[in-house]
Amino acid sequence: MSASRRVTYSGGFGIFCTMAKLTELSMAAARHLLERYGRDVIALEPLAAGSVNSNFRITTSSGEVLFARIYEEADELGARAELLLLDELSQAGVPTVRAIRTGGGDAFCMHENKPFSVYPWVEGHIRCQATVSEADALRVGAALARVHSTDVRRIPAGRFGLGDLRRRLERIERDAPEYRSDVRFIRERLAHYERLREPSLPAGLIHGDLFRDNVLFGSDGIVALLDFESACHGPFVYDLMVTVEAWCYSDGFQDRLVRAMISAYDRERPLTAREKASLPTEAAIAALRFATTRITDYAMRAPPGTPPARDFRRFLARLDALEAGAVRFP
């Protein structure tokens, strides 16, 4: 197996999910929208990318290749907050990709009452889980610490707090009764870890979703951190545990990757004693978050008789491993 899957990828958002596009974008509509950016569209390709938004590859008459996104859930305020955040992070030296501005200087425009943004298309590759190395874990851990150390003026509101998760669980229970036993289990464990959670951990800007498909590698290391749509204010160690669970778990947690990622993070942004003591609790909350969102974003959207593209049980398995003490945190 090669060390990674080679792709060309644009500036910012999840790729290689099997979700279909959710909003149509005709060639005529694309041409009309891209006129605002001073571009003439000659080719349009929908991308099976992202669990929430509609994404497209666009080629212009000059040969320029672009990535376009239609925000399916975020409103104008949410889209603007993310795009302004990308500007600040880029200016601070965080490797990411900024939205292209319209001729009027706007970061996005509207299509069918939904925000529409355009990015440069960036070449690079994403890692397969089977080939994630300790060097990768070191790079990702250090990069995440640099995000957490960046001083930004505006931090978007979050969509995945404990209250948000409880509301999702209520929706699952109401609309997908086949998952009621899972909802009961997740709700009980969430309440348990909420009681254990340290209320005053160091917090600030977190990425919230730094999975493998949101880190783009080039020949010299990380080219870009992608998809800041979930970025919000939160505990730094929670975000670290999200990233550990995304990068360091295959059939089980891989201790060498866990140690590498946390040690690199700690060198870049030293963890406090309280943060280190909170790693198991924050890891459990991260697993419960993604177990919940995998149901709402994948299982509930899958056509009847079709297995979801991403199985929420994978995160319940992570929780089982955590509760069994299978992970050795520093």
Coordinates of C-alpha atoms in Angstrom, one line a residue:
M1 CA 0.0 0.0 0.0
S2 CA 1.3 3.5 -0.8
A3 CA 1.9 5.9 2.0
S4 CA -1.1 7.9 1.2
R5 CA -3.9 8.5 -1.4
R6 CA -2.9 11.1 -3.9
V7 CA -5.5 13.8 -4.5
T8 CA -5.8 17.3 -5.7
Y9 CA -7.8 19.1 -3.1
S10 CA -9.1 22.6 -2.4
G11 CA -9.0 24.8 0.5
G12 CA -11.0 23.6 3.1
F13 CA -13.5 20.9 3.5
G14 CA -14.0 17.2 4.1
I15 CA -13.5 14.9 1.1
F16 CA -14.2 11.2 0.2
C17 CA -17.4 10.8 2.1
T18 CA -20.1 9.1 0.0
M19 CA -22.6 11.9 0.6
A20 CA -24.3 13.2 -2.5
K21 CA -24.6 16.9 -3.2
L22 CA -27.6 18.3 -1.4
T23 CA -28.2 21.4 -3.5
E24 CA -28.1 21.5 -7.3
L25 CA -25.8 23.9 -9.1
S26 CA -26.4 24.1 -12.8
M27 CA -23.8 25.4 -15.2
A28 CA -25.9 28.5 -15.8
A29 CA -26.0 29.2 -12.1
A30 CA -22.3 28.5 -11.6
R31 CA -21.5 30.9 -14.5
H32 CA -23.7 33.6 -12.9
L33 CA -22.2 33.2 -9.5
L34 CA -18.6 33.1 -10.7
E35 CA -19.1 36.3 -12.7
R36 CA -19.1 38.0 -9.3
Y37 CA -15.5 36.7 -8.8
G38 CA -14.4 37.8 -12.3
R39 CA -14.2 34.2 -13.6
D40 CA -15.7 32.5 -16.6
V41 CA -16.8 28.9 -15.9
I42 CA -16.2 26.2 -18.5
A43 CA -16.5 23.0 -16.4
L44 CA -18.4 22.1 -13.3
E45 CA -18.1 18.8 -11.4
P46 CA -20.1 17.9 -8.3
L47 CA -17.9 16.3 -5.6
A48 CA -19.0 13.5 -3.3
A49 CA -17.4 15.3 -0.4
G50 CA -18.6 16.4 3.0
S51 CA -21.2 15.2 5.3
V52 CA -23.2 18.4 5.4
N53 CA -22.4 20.8 2.5
S54 CA -22.5 20.6 -1.3
N55 CA -19.1 20.9 -2.9
F56 CA -18.0 21.4 -6.5
R57 CA -14.9 21.5 -8.7
I58 CA -14.9 24.4 -11.1
T59 CA -12.6 25.1 -14.0
T60 CA -12.4 28.5 -15.6
S61 CA -11.6 29.7 -19.1
S62 CA -8.1 30.7 -17.9
G63 CA -7.4 27.1 -16.8
E64 CA -7.8 28.0 -13.1
V65 CA -9.3 25.2 -10.9
L66 CA -11.5 26.2 -8.0
F67 CA -13.3 24.5 -5.1
A68 CA -16.9 25.9 -4.5
R69 CA -19.1 25.2 -1.5
I70 CA -22.7 25.7 -0.8
Y71 CA -23.4 25.8 3.0
E72 CA -26.3 23.6 3.8
E73 CA -26.6 24.3 7.5
A74 CA -24.7 27.4 8.3
D75 CA -26.5 30.7 7.7
E76 CA -24.9 33.9 6.5
L77 CA -23.7 34.7 10.0
G78 CA -22.1 31.3 10.4
A79 CA -20.5 31.3 7.0
R80 CA -19.1 34.8 7.6
A81 CA -17.7 33.8 11.0
E82 CA -15.9 30.8 9.5
L83 CA -14.5 32.8 6.6
L84 CA -13.3 35.7 8.8
L85 CA -11.6 33.1 11.0
L86 CA -9.8 31.6 8.1
D87 CA -8.5 35.0 7.3
E88 CA -7.2 35.5 10.8
L89 CA -5.6 32.1 11.0
S90 CA -3.9 32.5 7.6
Q91 CA -2.5 35.9 8.7
A92 CA -1.2 34.4 11.9
G93 CA 0.7 31.7 9.9
V94 CA -1.6 28.8 10.4
P95 CA -1.5 26.7 7.2
T96 CA -5.0 27.0 5.8
V97 CA -6.7 28.4 2.7
R98 CA -8.6 31.7 2.5
A99 CA -11.8 32.2 0.5
I100 CA -11.5 34.1 -2.8
R101 CA -13.2 37.5 -2.7
T102 CA -15.9 38.7 -5.1
G103 CA -15.3 41.8 -7.1
G104 CA -17.0 43.7 -4.4
G105 CA -14.7 42.3 -1.7
D106 CA -17.2 39.9 -0.2
A107 CA -16.1 36.5 1.1
F108 CA -19.2 34.7 -0.2
C109 CA -22.4 35.3 -2.1
M110 CA -25.8 33.6 -2.0
H111 CA -27.3 30.8 -4.0
E112 CA -30.9 29.7 -3.3
N113 CA -30.7 31.6 0.0
K114 CA -27.6 29.6 1.0
P115 CA -24.0 31.0 1.4
F116 CA -21.7 30.1 -1.5
S117 CA -18.0 30.4 -1.3
V118 CA -15.0 29.8 -3.6
Y119 CA -11.4 28.7 -2.8
P120 CA -8.2 28.0 -4.7
W121 CA -7.7 24.3 -5.5
V122 CA -4.6 23.1 -3.7
E123 CA -2.6 20.0 -4.6
G124 CA -1.7 17.5 -1.9
H125 CA -2.7 14.3 -0.3
I126 CA -4.5 12.9 2.8
R127 CA -3.4 9.9 4.9
C128 CA -5.0 6.5 4.9
Q129 CA -5.5 5.3 8.5
A130 CA -3.4 2.2 7.8
T131 CA -0.4 4.4 6.9
V132 CA -0.5 7.1 9.5
S133 CA 3.0 7.3 11.0
E134 CA 4.4 8.6 14.2
A135 CA 5.9 11.5 12.1
D136 CA 2.4 12.3 11.0
A137 CA 1.0 12.2 14.5
L138 CA 3.9 14.5 15.6
R139 CA 3.1 17.0 12.9
V140 CA -0.6 17.0 13.5
G141 CA -0.2 17.3 17.3
A142 CA 2.1 20.3 16.9
A143 CA -0.1 21.9 14.3
L144 CA -3.2 21.6 16.5
A145 CA -1.3 23.2 19.4
R146 CA -0.4 26.2 17.1
V147 CA -4.1 26.6 16.3
H148 CA -4.8 26.7 20.1
S149 CA -2.0 29.2 20.6
T150 CA -3.3 31.6 18.0
D151 CA -4.9 34.8 19.2
V152 CA -8.0 35.5 17.2
R153 CA -10.5 38.3 17.6
R154 CA -13.6 36.4 16.7
I155 CA -14.4 32.8 17.7
P156 CA -17.6 31.3 16.1
A157 CA -20.4 29.9 18.2
G158 CA -20.3 26.1 18.6
R159 CA -22.8 23.6 17.3
F160 CA -21.7 20.5 19.3
G161 CA -21.9 21.5 23.0
L162 CA -23.4 19.1 25.5
G163 CA -26.8 20.9 25.1
D164 CA -26.6 20.6 21.3
L165 CA -25.9 16.9 21.6
R166 CA -28.9 16.4 23.9
R167 CA -31.1 18.1 21.4
R168 CA -29.7 15.8 18.7
L169 CA -30.5 12.8 20.8
E170 CA -34.0 14.0 21.3
R171 CA -34.4 14.3 17.5
I172 CA -33.0 10.8 17.0
E173 CA -35.4 9.4 19.6
R174 CA -38.3 11.2 17.9
D175 CA -37.5 10.5 14.2
A176 CA -35.5 7.3 14.3
P177 CA -37.0 5.0 16.9
E178 CA -34.7 2.1 15.8
Y179 CA -31.9 3.9 17.6
R180 CA -33.6 4.4 20.9
S181 CA -31.5 1.9 22.8
D182 CA -28.4 3.6 21.5
V183 CA -29.8 7.0 22.5
R184 CA -30.5 5.8 26.0
F185 CA -26.9 4.5 26.4
I186 CA -25.3 7.7 24.9
R187 CA -27.5 9.9 27.0
E188 CA -26.6 8.1 30.2
R189 CA -22.8 8.1 29.5
L190 CA -22.9 11.8 28.5
A191 CA -24.6 12.7 31.8
H192 CA -21.9 10.6 33.6
Y193 CA -19.0 12.4 32.0
E194 CA -20.6 15.8 32.3
R195 CA -20.6 15.3 36.0
L196 CA -16.9 14.4 35.9
R197 CA -15.9 17.2 33.6
E198 CA -13.5 19.9 34.9
P199 CA -15.4 23.2 34.5
S200 CA -12.5 25.6 34.1
L201 CA -10.0 24.0 31.8
P202 CA -7.9 26.3 29.5
A203 CA -10.1 27.1 26.5
G204 CA -10.2 29.2 23.4
L205 CA -10.4 28.5 19.7
I206 CA -10.7 24.8 18.8
H207 CA -10.9 23.2 15.4
G208 CA -13.4 20.6 16.5
D209 CA -13.1 18.2 13.6
L210 CA -9.4 17.7 12.7
F211 CA -9.8 14.2 11.1
R212 CA -7.5 12.8 8.5
D213 CA -9.4 14.2 5.6
N214 CA -9.0 17.7 7.1
V215 CA -5.2 17.7 6.9
L216 CA -3.5 18.1 3.6
F217 CA 0.1 16.9 3.2
G218 CA 2.7 18.0 0.7
S219 CA 6.3 16.7 0.2
D220 CA 7.6 18.9 3.1
G221 CA 4.8 18.2 5.7
I222 CA 1.4 19.8 6.3
V223 CA 0.2 22.0 3.5
A224 CA -3.1 23.0 5.0
L225 CA -5.5 22.4 7.9
L226 CA -9.0 22.2 6.4
D227 CA -12.6 22.5 7.3
F228 CA -13.0 25.0 10.2
E229 CA -16.8 24.9 10.0
S230 CA -16.9 23.2 13.4
A231 CA -14.4 25.7 15.0
C232 CA -15.6 27.3 18.2
H233 CA -14.7 28.2 21.7
G234 CA -14.0 25.1 23.8
P235 CA -11.5 23.3 26.0
F236 CA -8.2 22.7 24.3
V237 CA -7.8 19.2 25.6
Y238 CA -11.2 18.2 24.3
D239 CA -10.0 19.2 20.8
L240 CA -6.8 17.3 21.3
M241 CA -8.8 14.1 22.2
V242 CA -11.0 14.6 19.1
T243 CA -7.9 14.6 17.1
V244 CA -6.4 11.6 18.9
E245 CA -9.5 9.6 18.3
A246 CA -9.5 10.6 14.6
W247 CA -5.8 9.7 13.9
C248 CA -4.8 7.1 16.4
Y249 CA -7.5 4.5 16.2
S250 CA -7.8 1.6 13.8
D251 CA -9.0 -1.7 15.2
G252 CA -8.1 -0.2 18.5
F253 CA -6.1 2.7 19.9
Q254 CA -2.4 2.7 18.8
D255 CA -0.4 3.7 21.8
R256 CA 2.6 4.9 19.7
L257 CA 0.5 7.3 17.8
V258 CA -1.3 8.5 20.9
R259 CA 2.0 9.2 22.7
A260 CA 3.5 10.9 19.6
M261 CA 0.5 13.2 19.1
I262 CA 0.2 14.2 22.7
S263 CA 3.9 14.7 23.2
A264 CA 4.2 16.9 20.2
Y265 CA 1.2 19.0 21.3
D266 CA 2.7 19.3 24.8
R267 CA 6.0 20.5 23.4
E268 CA 4.3 23.2 21.4
R269 CA 1.7 24.2 24.1
P270 CA 2.5 22.6 27.5
L271 CA -0.4 20.9 29.1
T272 CA -1.3 21.8 32.7
A273 CA -1.7 19.1 35.3
R274 CA -5.4 19.6 35.3
E275 CA -5.5 19.2 31.5
K276 CA -3.6 15.9 31.7
A277 CA -5.9 14.6 34.4
S278 CA -8.9 15.5 32.2
L279 CA -7.8 13.6 29.1
P280 CA -9.8 10.4 29.8
T281 CA -13.0 12.4 30.5
E282 CA -12.6 14.7 27.4
A283 CA -11.8 11.6 25.3
A284 CA -15.1 10.0 26.4
I285 CA -17.1 13.1 25.6
A286 CA -15.5 13.3 22.2
A287 CA -16.4 9.7 21.4
L288 CA -20.0 10.3 22.5
R289 CA -20.2 13.5 20.4
F290 CA -19.3 11.6 17.2
A291 CA -21.4 8.6 18.0
T292 CA -24.3 11.1 18.2
T293 CA -23.5 13.0 15.0
R294 CA -22.8 9.9 13.0
I295 CA -26.4 8.9 13.7
T296 CA -27.9 12.2 12.7
D297 CA -25.5 13.0 9.8
Y298 CA -25.2 9.5 8.3
A299 CA -27.4 6.8 9.7
M300 CA -30.6 8.9 9.5
R301 CA -29.7 10.1 6.0
A302 CA -28.8 6.7 4.5
P303 CA -31.4 5.3 2.0
P304 CA -33.4 2.3 3.4
G305 CA -31.4 -0.9 3.2
T306 CA -28.1 1.0 2.6
P307 CA -25.4 1.0 5.3
P308 CA -24.4 4.5 6.4
A309 CA -21.1 5.8 5.0
R310 CA -19.8 6.2 8.5
D311 CA -20.9 3.9 11.3
F312 CA -21.6 5.5 14.7
R313 CA -20.7 2.2 16.4
R314 CA -17.0 2.9 15.6
F315 CA -17.1 5.7 18.2
L316 CA -19.0 3.6 20.7
A317 CA -16.1 1.1 20.2
R318 CA -13.7 3.9 21.0
L319 CA -15.7 4.6 24.2
D320 CA -15.5 0.9 25.2
A321 CA -11.8 1.0 24.8
L322 CA -11.4 4.1 26.8
E323 CA -13.6 2.8 29.6
A324 CA -11.7 -0.5 29.6
G325 CA -8.4 1.4 30.2
A326 CA -7.0 0.4 26.8
V327 CA -5.5 3.9 26.3
R328 CA -2.4 5.0 28.3
F329 CA -2.4 8.7 28.6
P330 CA 0.7 10.6 29.8

